[in-house]
mmCIF file of C-alpha atoms in Angstrom:
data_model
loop_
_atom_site.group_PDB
_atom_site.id
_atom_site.type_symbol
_atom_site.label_atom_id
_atom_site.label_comp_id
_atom_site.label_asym_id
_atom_site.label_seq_id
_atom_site.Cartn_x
_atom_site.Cartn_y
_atom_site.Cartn_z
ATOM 1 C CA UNK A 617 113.790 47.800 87.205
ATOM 2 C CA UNK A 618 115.080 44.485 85.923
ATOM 3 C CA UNK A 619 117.050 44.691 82.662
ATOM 4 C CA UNK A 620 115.745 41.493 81.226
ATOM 5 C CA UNK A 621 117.922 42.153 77.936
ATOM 6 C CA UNK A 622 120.138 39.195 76.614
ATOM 7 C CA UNK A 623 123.886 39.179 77.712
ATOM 8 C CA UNK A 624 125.281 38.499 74.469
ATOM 9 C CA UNK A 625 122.984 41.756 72.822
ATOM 10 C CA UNK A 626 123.797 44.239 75.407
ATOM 11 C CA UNK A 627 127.431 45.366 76.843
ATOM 12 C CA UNK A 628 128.815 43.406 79.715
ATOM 13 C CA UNK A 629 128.373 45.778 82.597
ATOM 14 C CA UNK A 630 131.315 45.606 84.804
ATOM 15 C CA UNK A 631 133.828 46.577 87.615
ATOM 16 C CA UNK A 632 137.246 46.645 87.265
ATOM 17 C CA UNK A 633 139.520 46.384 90.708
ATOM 18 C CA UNK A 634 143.189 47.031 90.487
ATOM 19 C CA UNK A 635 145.507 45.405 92.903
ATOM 20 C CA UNK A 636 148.456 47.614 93.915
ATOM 21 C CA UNK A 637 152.651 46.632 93.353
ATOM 22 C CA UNK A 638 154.413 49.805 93.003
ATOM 23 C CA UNK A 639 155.940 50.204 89.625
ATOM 24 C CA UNK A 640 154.902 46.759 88.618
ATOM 25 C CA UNK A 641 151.402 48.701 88.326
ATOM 26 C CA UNK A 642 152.571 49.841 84.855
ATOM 27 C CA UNK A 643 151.001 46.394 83.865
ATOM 28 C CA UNK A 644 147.496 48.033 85.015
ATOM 29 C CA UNK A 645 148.503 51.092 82.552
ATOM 30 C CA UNK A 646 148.774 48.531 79.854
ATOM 31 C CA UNK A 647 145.884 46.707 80.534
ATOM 32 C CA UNK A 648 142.904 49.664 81.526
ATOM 33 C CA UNK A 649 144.119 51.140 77.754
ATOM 34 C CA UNK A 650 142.738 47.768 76.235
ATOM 35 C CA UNK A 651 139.697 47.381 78.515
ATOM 36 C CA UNK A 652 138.965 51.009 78.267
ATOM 37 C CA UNK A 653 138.254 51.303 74.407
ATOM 38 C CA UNK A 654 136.537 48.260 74.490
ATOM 39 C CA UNK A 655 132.904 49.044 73.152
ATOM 40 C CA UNK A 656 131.855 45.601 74.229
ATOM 41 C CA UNK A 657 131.984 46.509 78.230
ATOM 42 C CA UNK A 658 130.318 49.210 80.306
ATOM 43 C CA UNK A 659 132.783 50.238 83.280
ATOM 44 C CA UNK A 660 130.514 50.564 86.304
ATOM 45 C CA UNK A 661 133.153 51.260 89.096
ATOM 46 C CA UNK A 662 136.915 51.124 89.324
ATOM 47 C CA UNK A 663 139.094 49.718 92.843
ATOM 48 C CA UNK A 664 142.466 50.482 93.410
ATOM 49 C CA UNK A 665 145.194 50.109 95.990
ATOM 50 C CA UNK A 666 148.583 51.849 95.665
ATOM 51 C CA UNK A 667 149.802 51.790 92.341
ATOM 52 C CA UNK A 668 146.478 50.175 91.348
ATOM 53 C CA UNK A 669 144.563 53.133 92.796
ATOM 54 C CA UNK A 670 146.577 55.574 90.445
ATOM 55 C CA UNK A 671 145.705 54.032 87.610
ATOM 56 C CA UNK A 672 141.989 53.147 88.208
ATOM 57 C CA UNK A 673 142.037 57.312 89.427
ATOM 58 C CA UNK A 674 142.895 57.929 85.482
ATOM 59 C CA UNK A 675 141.002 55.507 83.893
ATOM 60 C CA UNK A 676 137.865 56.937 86.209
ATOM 61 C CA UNK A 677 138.554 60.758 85.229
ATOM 62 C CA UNK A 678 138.166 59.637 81.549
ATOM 63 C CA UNK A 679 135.398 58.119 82.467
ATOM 64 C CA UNK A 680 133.668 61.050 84.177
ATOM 65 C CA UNK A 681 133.824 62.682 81.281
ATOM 66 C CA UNK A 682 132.451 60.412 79.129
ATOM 67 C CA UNK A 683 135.420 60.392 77.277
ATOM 68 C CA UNK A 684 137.732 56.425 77.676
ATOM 69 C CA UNK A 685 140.227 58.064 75.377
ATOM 70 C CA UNK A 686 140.979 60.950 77.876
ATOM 71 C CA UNK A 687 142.039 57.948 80.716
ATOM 72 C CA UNK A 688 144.234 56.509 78.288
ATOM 73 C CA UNK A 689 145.987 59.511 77.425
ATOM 74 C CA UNK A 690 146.391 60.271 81.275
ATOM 75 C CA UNK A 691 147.668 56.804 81.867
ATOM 76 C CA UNK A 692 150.200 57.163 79.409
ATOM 77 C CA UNK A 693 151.372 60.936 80.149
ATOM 78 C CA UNK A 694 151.559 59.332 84.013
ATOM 79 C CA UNK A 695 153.767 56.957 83.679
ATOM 80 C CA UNK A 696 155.894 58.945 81.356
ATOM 81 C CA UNK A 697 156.095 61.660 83.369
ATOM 82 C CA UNK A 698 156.618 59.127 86.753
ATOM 83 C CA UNK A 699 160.052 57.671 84.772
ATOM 84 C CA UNK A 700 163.755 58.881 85.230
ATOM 85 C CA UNK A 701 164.936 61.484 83.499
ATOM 86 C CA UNK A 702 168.955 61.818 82.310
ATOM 87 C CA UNK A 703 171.962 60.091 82.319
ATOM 88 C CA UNK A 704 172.620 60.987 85.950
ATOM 89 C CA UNK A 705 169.201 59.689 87.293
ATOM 90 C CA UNK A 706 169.713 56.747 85.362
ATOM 91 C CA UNK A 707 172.906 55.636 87.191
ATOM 92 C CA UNK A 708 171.841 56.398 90.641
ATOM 93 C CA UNK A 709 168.908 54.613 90.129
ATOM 94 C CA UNK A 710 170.945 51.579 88.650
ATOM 95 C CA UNK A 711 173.506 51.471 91.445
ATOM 96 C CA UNK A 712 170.889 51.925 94.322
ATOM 97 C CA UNK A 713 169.256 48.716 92.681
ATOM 98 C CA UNK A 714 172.057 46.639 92.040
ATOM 99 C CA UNK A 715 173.192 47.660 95.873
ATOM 100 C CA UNK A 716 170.040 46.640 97.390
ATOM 101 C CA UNK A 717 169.803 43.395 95.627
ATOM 102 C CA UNK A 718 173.484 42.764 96.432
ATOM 103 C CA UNK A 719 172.413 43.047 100.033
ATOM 104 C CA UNK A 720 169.321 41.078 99.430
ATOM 105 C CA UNK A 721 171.135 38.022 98.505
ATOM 106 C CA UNK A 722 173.284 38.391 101.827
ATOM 107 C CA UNK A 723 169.557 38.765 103.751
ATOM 108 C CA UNK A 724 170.530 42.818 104.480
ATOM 109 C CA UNK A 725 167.547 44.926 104.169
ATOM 110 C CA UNK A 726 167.438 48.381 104.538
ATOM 111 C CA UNK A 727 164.476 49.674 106.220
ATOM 112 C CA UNK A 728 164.738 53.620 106.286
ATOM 113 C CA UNK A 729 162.612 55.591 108.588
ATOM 114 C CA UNK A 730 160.763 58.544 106.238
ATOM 115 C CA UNK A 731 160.694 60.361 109.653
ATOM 116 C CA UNK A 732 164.339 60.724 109.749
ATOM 117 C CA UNK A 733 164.645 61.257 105.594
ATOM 118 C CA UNK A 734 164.909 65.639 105.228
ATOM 119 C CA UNK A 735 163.800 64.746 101.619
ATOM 120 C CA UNK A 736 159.790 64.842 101.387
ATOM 121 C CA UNK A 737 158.778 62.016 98.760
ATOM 122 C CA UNK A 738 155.422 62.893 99.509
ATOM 123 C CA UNK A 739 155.419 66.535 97.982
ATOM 124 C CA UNK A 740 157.174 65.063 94.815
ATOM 125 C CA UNK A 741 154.572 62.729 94.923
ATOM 126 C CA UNK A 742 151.596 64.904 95.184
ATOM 127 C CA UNK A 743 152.591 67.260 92.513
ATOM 128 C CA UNK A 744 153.084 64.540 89.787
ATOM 129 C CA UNK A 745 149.374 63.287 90.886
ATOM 130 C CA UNK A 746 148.061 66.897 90.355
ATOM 131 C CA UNK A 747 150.143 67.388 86.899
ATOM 132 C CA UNK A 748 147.811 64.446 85.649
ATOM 133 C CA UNK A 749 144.372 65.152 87.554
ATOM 134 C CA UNK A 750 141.980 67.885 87.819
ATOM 135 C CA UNK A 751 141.134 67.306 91.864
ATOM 136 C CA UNK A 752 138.776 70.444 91.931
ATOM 137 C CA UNK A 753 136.298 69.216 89.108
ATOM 138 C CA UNK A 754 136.087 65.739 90.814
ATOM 139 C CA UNK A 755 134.450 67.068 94.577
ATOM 140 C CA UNK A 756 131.632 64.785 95.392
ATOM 141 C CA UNK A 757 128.813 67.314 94.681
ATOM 142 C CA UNK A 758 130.231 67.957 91.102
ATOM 143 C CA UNK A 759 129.601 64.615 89.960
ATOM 144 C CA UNK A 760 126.920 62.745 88.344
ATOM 145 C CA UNK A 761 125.317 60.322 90.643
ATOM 146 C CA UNK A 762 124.864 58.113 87.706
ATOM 147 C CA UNK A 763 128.529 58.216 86.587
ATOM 148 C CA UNK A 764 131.271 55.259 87.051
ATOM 149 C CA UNK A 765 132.437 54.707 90.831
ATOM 150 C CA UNK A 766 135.551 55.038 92.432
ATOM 151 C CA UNK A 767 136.640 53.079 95.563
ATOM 152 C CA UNK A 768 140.399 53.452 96.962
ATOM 153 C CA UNK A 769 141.770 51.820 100.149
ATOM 154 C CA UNK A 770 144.153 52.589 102.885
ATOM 155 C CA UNK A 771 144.382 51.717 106.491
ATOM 156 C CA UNK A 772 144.156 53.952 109.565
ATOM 157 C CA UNK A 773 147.815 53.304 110.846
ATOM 158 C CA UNK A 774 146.521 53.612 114.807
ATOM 159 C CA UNK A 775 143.411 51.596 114.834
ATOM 160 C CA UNK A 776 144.333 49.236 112.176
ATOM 161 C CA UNK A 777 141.179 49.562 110.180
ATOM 162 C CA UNK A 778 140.596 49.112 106.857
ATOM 163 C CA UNK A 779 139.132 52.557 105.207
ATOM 164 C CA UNK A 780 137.672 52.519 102.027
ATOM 165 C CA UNK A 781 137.009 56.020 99.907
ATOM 166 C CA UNK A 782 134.171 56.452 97.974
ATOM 167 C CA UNK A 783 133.610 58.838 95.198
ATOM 168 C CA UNK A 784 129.543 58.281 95.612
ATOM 169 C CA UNK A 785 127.550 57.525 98.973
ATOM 170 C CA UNK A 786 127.413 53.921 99.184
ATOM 171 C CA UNK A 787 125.177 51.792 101.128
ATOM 172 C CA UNK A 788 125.496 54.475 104.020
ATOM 173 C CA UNK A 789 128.565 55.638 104.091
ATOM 174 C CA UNK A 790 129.328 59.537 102.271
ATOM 175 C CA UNK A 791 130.796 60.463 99.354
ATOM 176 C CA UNK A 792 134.694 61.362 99.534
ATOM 177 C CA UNK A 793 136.402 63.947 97.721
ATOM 178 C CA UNK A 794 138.950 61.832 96.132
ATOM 179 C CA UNK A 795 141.999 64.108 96.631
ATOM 180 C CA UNK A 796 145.785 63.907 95.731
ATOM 181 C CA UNK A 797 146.095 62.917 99.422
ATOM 182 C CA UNK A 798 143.433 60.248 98.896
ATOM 183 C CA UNK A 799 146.055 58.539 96.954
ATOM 184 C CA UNK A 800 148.830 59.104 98.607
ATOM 185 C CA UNK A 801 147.210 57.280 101.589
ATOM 186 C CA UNK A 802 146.620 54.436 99.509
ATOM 187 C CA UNK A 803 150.149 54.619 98.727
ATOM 188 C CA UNK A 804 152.047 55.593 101.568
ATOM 189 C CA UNK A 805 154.598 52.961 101.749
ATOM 190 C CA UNK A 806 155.958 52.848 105.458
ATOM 191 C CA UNK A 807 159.285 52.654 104.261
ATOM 192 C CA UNK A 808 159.244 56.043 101.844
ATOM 193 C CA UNK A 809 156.177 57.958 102.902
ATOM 194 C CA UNK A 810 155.163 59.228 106.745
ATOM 195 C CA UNK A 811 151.635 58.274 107.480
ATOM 196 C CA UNK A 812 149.187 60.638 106.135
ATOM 197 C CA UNK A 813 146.491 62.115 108.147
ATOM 198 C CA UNK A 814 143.224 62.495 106.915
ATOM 199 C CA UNK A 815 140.460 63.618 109.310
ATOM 200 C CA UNK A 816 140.902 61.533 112.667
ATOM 201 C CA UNK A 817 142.454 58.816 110.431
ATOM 202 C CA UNK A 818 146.514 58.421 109.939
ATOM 203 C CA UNK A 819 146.694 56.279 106.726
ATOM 204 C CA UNK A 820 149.771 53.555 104.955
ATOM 205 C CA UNK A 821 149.979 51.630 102.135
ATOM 206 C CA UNK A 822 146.701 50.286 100.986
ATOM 207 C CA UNK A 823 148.822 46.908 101.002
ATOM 208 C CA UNK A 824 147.740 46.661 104.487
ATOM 209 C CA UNK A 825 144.121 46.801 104.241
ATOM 210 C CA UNK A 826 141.782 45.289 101.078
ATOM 211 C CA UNK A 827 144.449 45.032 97.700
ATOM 212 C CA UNK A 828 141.989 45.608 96.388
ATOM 213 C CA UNK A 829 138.469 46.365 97.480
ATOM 214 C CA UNK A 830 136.118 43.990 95.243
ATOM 215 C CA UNK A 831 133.542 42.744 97.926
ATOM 216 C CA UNK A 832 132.079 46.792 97.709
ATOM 217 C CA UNK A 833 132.990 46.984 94.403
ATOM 218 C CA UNK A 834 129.973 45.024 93.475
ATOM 219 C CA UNK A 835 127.509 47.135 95.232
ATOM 220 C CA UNK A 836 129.414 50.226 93.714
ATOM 221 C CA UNK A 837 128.391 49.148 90.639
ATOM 222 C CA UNK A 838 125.160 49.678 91.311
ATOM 223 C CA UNK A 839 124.897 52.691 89.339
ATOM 224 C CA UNK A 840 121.409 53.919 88.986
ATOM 225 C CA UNK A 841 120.151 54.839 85.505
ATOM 226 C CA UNK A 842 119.878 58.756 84.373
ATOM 227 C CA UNK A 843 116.129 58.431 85.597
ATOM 228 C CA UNK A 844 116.637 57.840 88.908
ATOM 229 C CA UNK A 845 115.999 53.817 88.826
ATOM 230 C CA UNK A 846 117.996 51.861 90.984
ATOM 231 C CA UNK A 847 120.583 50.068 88.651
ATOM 232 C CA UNK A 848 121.048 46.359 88.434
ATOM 233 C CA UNK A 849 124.286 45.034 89.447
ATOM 234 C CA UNK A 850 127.063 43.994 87.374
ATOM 235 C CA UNK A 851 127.531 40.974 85.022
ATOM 236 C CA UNK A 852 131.271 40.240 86.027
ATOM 237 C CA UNK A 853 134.336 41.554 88.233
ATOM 238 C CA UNK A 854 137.457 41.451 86.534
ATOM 239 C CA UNK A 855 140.879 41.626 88.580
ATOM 240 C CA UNK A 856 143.993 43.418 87.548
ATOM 241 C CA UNK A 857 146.134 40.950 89.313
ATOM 242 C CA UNK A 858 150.334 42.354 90.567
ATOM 243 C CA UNK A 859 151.294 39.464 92.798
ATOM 244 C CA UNK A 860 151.388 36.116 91.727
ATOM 245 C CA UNK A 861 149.649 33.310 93.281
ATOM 246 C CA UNK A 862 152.270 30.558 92.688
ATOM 247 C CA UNK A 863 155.911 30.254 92.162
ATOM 248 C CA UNK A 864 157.885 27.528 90.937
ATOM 249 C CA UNK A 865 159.846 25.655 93.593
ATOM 250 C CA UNK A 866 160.696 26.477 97.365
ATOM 251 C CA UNK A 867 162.808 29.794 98.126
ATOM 252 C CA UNK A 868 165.791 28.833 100.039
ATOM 253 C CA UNK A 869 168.077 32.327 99.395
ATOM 254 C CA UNK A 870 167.547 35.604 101.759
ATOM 255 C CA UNK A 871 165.789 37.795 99.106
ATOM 256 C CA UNK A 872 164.178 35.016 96.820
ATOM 257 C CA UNK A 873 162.368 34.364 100.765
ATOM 258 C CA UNK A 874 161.431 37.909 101.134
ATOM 259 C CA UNK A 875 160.290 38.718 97.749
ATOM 260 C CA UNK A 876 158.054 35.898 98.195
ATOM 261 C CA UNK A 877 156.554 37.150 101.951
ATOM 262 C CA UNK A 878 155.835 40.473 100.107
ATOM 263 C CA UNK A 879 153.507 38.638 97.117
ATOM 264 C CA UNK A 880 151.684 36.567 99.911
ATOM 265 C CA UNK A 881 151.282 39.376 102.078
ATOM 266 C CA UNK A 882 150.201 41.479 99.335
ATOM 267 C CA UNK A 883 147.830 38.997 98.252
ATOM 268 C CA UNK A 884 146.358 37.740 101.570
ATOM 269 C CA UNK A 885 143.230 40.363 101.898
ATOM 270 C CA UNK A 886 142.490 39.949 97.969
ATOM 271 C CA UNK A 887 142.484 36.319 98.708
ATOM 272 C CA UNK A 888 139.829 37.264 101.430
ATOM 273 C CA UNK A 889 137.796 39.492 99.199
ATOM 274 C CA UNK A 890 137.538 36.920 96.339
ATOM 275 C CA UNK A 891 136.383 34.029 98.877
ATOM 276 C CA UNK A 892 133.799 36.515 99.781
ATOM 277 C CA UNK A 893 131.861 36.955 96.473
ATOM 278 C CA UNK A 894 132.614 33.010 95.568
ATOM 279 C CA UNK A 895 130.725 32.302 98.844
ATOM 280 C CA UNK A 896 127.634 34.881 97.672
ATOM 281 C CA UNK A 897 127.444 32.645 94.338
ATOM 282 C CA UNK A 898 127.572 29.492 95.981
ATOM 283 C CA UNK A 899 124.977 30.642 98.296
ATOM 284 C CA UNK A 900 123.169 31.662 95.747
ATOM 285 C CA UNK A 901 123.600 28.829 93.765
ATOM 286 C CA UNK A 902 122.250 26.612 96.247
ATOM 287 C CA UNK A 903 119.210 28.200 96.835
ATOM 288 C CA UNK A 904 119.982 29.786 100.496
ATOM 289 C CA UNK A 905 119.365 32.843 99.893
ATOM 290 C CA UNK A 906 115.577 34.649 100.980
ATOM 291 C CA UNK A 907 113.835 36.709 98.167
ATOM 292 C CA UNK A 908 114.711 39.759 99.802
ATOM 293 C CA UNK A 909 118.721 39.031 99.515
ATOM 294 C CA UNK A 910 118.176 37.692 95.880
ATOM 295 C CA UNK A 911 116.681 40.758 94.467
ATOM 296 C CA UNK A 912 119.353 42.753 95.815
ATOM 297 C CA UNK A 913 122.144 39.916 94.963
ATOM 298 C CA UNK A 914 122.967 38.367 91.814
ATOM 299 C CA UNK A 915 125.494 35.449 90.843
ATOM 300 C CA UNK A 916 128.788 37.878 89.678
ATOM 301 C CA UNK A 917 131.330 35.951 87.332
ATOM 302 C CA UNK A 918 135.162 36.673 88.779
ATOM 303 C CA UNK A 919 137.997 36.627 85.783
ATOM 304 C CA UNK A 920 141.448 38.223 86.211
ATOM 305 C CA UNK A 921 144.185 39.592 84.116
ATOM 306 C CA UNK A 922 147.747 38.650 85.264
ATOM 307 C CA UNK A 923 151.007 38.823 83.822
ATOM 308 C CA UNK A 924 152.840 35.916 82.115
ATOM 309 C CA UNK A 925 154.606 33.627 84.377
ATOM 310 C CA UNK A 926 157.971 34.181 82.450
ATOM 311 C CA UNK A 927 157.057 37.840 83.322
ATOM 312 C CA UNK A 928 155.965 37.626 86.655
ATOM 313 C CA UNK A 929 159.218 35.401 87.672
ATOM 314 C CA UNK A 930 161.699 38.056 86.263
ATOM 315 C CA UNK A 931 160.257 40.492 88.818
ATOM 316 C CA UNK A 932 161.437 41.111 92.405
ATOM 317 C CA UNK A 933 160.632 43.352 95.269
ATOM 318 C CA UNK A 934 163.402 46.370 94.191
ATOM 319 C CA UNK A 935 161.715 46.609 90.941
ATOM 320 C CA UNK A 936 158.647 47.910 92.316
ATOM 321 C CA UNK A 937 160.975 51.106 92.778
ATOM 322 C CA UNK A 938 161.930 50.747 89.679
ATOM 323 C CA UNK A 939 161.219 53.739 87.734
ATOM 324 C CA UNK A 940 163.854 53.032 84.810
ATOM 325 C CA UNK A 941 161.909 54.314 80.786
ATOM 326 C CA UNK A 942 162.912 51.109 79.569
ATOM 327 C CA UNK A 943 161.355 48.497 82.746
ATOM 328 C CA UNK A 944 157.955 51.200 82.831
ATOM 329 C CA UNK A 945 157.642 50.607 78.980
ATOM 330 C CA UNK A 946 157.837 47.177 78.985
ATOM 331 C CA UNK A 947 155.561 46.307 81.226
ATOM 332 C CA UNK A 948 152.929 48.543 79.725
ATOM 333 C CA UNK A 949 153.575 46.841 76.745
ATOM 334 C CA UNK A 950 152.816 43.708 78.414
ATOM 335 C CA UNK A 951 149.680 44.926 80.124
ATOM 336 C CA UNK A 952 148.649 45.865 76.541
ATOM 337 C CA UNK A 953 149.127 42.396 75.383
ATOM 338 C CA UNK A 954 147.819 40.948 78.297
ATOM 339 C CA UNK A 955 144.610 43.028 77.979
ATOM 340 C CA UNK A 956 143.715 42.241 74.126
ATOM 341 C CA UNK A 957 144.598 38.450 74.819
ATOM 342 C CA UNK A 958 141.507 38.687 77.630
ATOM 343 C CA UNK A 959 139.326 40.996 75.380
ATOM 344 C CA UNK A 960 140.184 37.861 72.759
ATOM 345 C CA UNK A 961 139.550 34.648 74.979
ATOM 346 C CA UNK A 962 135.806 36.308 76.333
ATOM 347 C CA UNK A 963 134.931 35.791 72.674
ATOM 348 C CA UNK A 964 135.853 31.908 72.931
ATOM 349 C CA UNK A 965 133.953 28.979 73.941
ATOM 350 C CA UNK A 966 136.536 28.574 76.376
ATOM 351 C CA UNK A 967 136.175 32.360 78.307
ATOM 352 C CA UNK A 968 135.141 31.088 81.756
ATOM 353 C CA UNK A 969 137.821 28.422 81.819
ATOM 354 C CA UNK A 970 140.530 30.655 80.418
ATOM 355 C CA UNK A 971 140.035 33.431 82.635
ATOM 356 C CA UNK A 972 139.004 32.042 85.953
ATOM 357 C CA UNK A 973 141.572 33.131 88.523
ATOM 358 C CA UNK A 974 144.259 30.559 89.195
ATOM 359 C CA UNK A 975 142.481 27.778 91.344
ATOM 360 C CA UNK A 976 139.265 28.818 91.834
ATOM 361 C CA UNK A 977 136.337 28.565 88.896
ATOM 362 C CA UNK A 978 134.750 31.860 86.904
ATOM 363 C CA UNK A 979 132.256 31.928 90.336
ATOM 364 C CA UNK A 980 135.353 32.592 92.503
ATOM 365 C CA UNK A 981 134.639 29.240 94.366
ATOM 366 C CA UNK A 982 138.227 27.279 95.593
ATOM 367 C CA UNK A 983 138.923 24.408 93.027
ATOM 368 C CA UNK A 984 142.818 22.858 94.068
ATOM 369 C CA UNK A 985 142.755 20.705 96.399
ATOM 370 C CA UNK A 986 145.991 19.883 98.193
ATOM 371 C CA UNK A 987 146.495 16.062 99.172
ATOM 372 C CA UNK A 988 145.227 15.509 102.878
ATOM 373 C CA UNK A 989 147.948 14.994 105.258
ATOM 374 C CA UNK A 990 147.791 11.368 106.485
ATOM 375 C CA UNK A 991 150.806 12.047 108.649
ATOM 376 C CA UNK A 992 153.930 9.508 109.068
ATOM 377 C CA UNK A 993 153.841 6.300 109.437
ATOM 378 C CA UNK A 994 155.024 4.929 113.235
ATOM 379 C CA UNK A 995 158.508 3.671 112.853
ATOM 380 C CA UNK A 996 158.437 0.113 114.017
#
């Protein structure tokens, strides 16, 4: 059934996908405690990668239990709990960071093997995951068909597949308990974690695969009504953006270079996903599509939430390791007044132009063009 009520008398229904970065996911924190207890949106499904797949796993438990307020309060015990502790901590950490960017700047780069590390990160890991979450009251058959979504994303380190896991069947593919190992295959960094096998799968860093998953995110938000009815899709995706697109000027030193190959990288397959849904609308725009793919497709506005660039330019690559009280607080504070400045410019005239992603309109189409290259002229 068609929900033929007025947008502006009815929440916006939509899906939230939450791009991954480490520690610089603190920003998400910030930002999913804004969107969260906003009554003027209806979360349909949540996306995240890494870091970003933490945080939309505690925004989705409040969720589940029809309780916002709950996420936030998980967010925010999270990251508190995920921070150094003591004078002793503090120093290590501070001298291991000042060290590696030290080396940075001379283009050394450490690259420890986890396999050869006695110390297992991924236990530590796993049991500050299942301080914050209840995994045995999320199994697939405990949930509400009709409750918000959960997508995560890893890659299967042998085949090189993207894997997606879904907290509801979707189009096909079963439901996934969404476990404390989910998670840690999402954030198995090669460099800290060993790969983590799951089934016949062997998983890394989500960074590898979809950062985020947003093209399935739409049909995840599908959720069908209480009373069985298939639901409608949603009005709008909105992207909880890490990496920066742009950067001002060319990097010429070792790690400036490096920390730059990490936000492209990380950004590549989001790139990907985004150019997927902007060519739905413009298919759909046009008229191409047959009746059968329009009542199953819908035009889907795209807006994202990014950090400041003054904020985004005083971050590097070691500070996603970062797990300092002071560098965590901050940037939840920022992803708190990052979130209320979008919640603020979707009640302007100005909403689709203010928070379109960075070169592409509020439809997710490309809009910069860069200058043809009319090569050199023949010297004579």
């Amino acid at each position: 059934m068609t929900d033929t009520t007025p947008e502006t008398e009815r929440q916006r229904r939509v899906v939230l996908a939450c791009q991954g970065g480490g520690s610089h996911t603190a920003f998400t924190a910030g930002v999913l405690t804004e969107l969260l207890t906003d009554s003027r949106s209806e979360i349909r499904a949540l996306s995240g990668t890494s870091g970003g797949a933490v945080c939309a796993l505690l925004a989705w438990c409040g969720l589940l239990r029809g309780d916002p307020r709950d996420g936030v309060d998980r967010l925010a015990a999270f990251w508190d709990d995920n921070t150094t502790r003591g004078l002793p901590a503090a120093s290590i950490e501070a001298a291991v960071m000042t060290t590696l960017r030290l080396a940075g700047r001379v283009g050394l780069v450490f690259e420890p093997n986890p396999y050869l590390n006695p110390f297992e990160a991924h236990q530590a890991f796993l049991r500050l995951l299942e301080r914050h979450v209840p995994f045995d009251e999320i199994r697939p058959e405990d949930i509400d068909p009709s409750a918000p979504r959960l997508l995560v994303s890893a890659a299967d380190v042998r085949t090189g597949e993207f894997r997606v896991f879904r907290s509801h069947e979707l189009n096909g593919h079963p439901a996934d308990w969404i476990t404390s190992r989910v998670i840690l295959a999402s954030a198995a960094v090669p460099t800290l974690f060993r790969a983590v096998p799951l089934g016949a799968g062997s998983y890394w860093d989500g960074l590898f695969a979809q950062n985020p998953p947003i093209r399935e995110l739409v049909d995840a938000g599908r959720v069908p009504e209480r009373d069985g009815t298939p639901g409608s899709a949603p009005d709008e995706v909105w992207v909880i953006q890490i990496n920066p697109d742009e950067r001002a000027g060319e990097p010429k030193r070792s790690d400036d270079i490096r920390d730059r190959r990490n936000e492209l990288a990380a950004n590549i397959s989001y790139q990907q996903e985004v150019s997927h849904i902007g060519h739905l609308n413009k298919l759909i725009q046009q008229g191409m599509l047959t009746e059968e793919a329009l009542a199953r497709y819908r035009l889907v506005k795209i807006r994202a939430i990014t950090m400041s660039d003054a904020v985004a330019a005083g971050l590097d690559y070691e500070s996603k390791m970062s797990r300092s009280p002071g560098f965590i607080h901050d940037l939840i504070a920022h992803g708190r007044e990052r979130g209320r400045e979008f919640l603020d410019h979707l009640e302007s005239p100005d909403a689709d132009r203010a928070t379109a992603l960075r070169n592409r309109d509020i439809w997710g189409r490309w809009t910069a063009r860069t200058p043809p290259y009319v090569g050199e002229r023949p010297r004579s």
